[in-house]
Structures are given as structure tokens and as C-alpha cells.
Amino acid sequence: MWPVIVVGIAMALALAAFVVGTDRPLGLDLNILMPAIGITLMASLFGAAAIGSYRGKMGEGVRAMLIWVALGLAIIVGYQLYNG
């Protein structure tokens, strides 16, 4: 579990170091790029937790992942239909 967290933190720090001193790194606005750092950290934390909690139970892990993906897609589709 710890290696995933460490890799996520390292990626976020590398992205932050790349951004410092630049107005538009990679041609992106900082208002778009900076939340990507937070999302990277959160994704690595949740990924490490999922890997640790479903170790040895691959079927249950895949089922739980598919349920969360379906819920996320339902929220996105519902939001698009509501505001579309």
C-alpha cells in the first residue's frame, strides 16, 4: 500500500515543481493544472486503500470497483441531463 502512496506523492510533487515559476506550463491554465495535483494525491490514496483492503479477494474488488464506476457514471449522466 505504501509504494502506491509514495508514487502518487512523488508524481504530485514533480508536477508542482514543474509548475513553479511558469505562467502556463504545458500550455494549460494553472486553474486547471493545480487541481490535477490534488486529484493525483487523492487517487493514489484511494487506490492504495483499495489494493490493501481487497488483497487476495480479486473478485470482490472488481465488483466493488464496477459498482463505484456505475455510480459515478450515473451521477455524471444525471448531471448532464439536468443541466443539458
Coordinates of C-alpha atoms in Angstrom, one line a residue:
M1 CA 0.0 0.0 0.0
W2 CA 2.8 2.5 0.9
P3 CA 4.5 2.3 -2.5
V4 CA 1.4 3.5 -4.3
I5 CA 1.0 6.4 -1.9
V6 CA 4.7 7.3 -2.3
V7 CA 4.5 7.2 -6.1
G8 CA 1.4 9.4 -6.0
I9 CA 3.0 11.9 -3.8
A10 CA 6.2 11.9 -5.9
M11 CA 4.1 12.5 -9.1
A12 CA 2.2 15.4 -7.4
L13 CA 5.5 16.9 -6.2
A14 CA 7.1 16.6 -9.6
L15 CA 4.1 18.3 -11.2
A16 CA 4.2 21.0 -8.6
A17 CA 7.9 21.6 -9.1
F18 CA 7.3 21.8 -12.9
V19 CA 4.6 24.4 -12.4
V20 CA 6.6 26.7 -10.1
G21 CA 7.8 29.7 -11.9
T22 CA 5.8 29.1 -15.1
D23 CA 2.7 31.0 -16.2
R24 CA 1.3 28.3 -18.5
P25 CA 3.1 25.0 -18.1
L26 CA 2.3 22.6 -20.9
G27 CA 0.0 25.3 -22.3
L28 CA -2.5 24.7 -19.6
D29 CA -4.0 27.3 -17.2
L30 CA -3.0 27.0 -13.6
N31 CA -6.6 26.8 -12.6
I32 CA -6.8 23.5 -14.4
L33 CA -3.4 22.1 -13.6
M34 CA -3.3 22.7 -9.8
P35 CA -6.4 20.6 -9.1
A36 CA -4.8 17.8 -11.0
I37 CA -2.1 17.7 -8.3
G38 CA -4.8 17.2 -5.6
I39 CA -6.7 14.6 -7.7
T40 CA -3.4 12.7 -8.2
L41 CA -2.9 12.6 -4.5
M42 CA -6.4 11.5 -3.7
A43 CA -6.4 8.9 -6.4
S44 CA -3.2 7.4 -5.1
L45 CA -4.6 7.3 -1.5
F46 CA -7.9 5.7 -2.6
G47 CA -6.0 3.3 -4.9
A48 CA -3.7 2.2 -2.1
A49 CA -6.6 1.7 0.3
A50 CA -8.5 -0.4 -2.3
I51 CA -5.5 -2.5 -3.0
G52 CA -4.8 -3.0 0.7
S53 CA -8.4 -3.9 1.6
Y54 CA -9.0 -6.3 -1.3
R55 CA -5.7 -8.1 -1.2
G56 CA -6.4 -11.8 -2.0
K57 CA -10.1 -11.1 -2.9
M58 CA -9.8 -10.1 -6.6
G59 CA -13.5 -10.9 -7.4
E60 CA -14.8 -8.7 -4.6
G61 CA -12.5 -5.9 -5.5
V62 CA -13.5 -5.9 -9.2
R63 CA -17.2 -6.0 -8.2
A64 CA -16.8 -3.1 -5.8
M65 CA -14.9 -1.1 -8.4
L66 CA -17.6 -1.7 -11.1
I67 CA -20.3 -0.6 -8.6
W68 CA -18.4 2.7 -7.9
V69 CA -17.8 3.3 -11.6
A70 CA -21.5 2.8 -12.3
L71 CA -22.5 5.1 -9.5
G72 CA -20.1 7.8 -10.8
L73 CA -21.4 7.4 -14.4
A74 CA -25.0 7.7 -13.2
I75 CA -24.1 10.9 -11.3
I76 CA -22.4 12.4 -14.4
V77 CA -25.2 11.4 -16.7
G78 CA -27.8 12.7 -14.3
Y79 CA -26.0 16.0 -14.0
Q80 CA -25.7 16.3 -17.8
L81 CA -29.4 15.6 -18.3
Y82 CA -30.4 18.1 -15.6
N83 CA -28.2 20.9 -17.0
G84 CA -28.2 19.8 -20.6

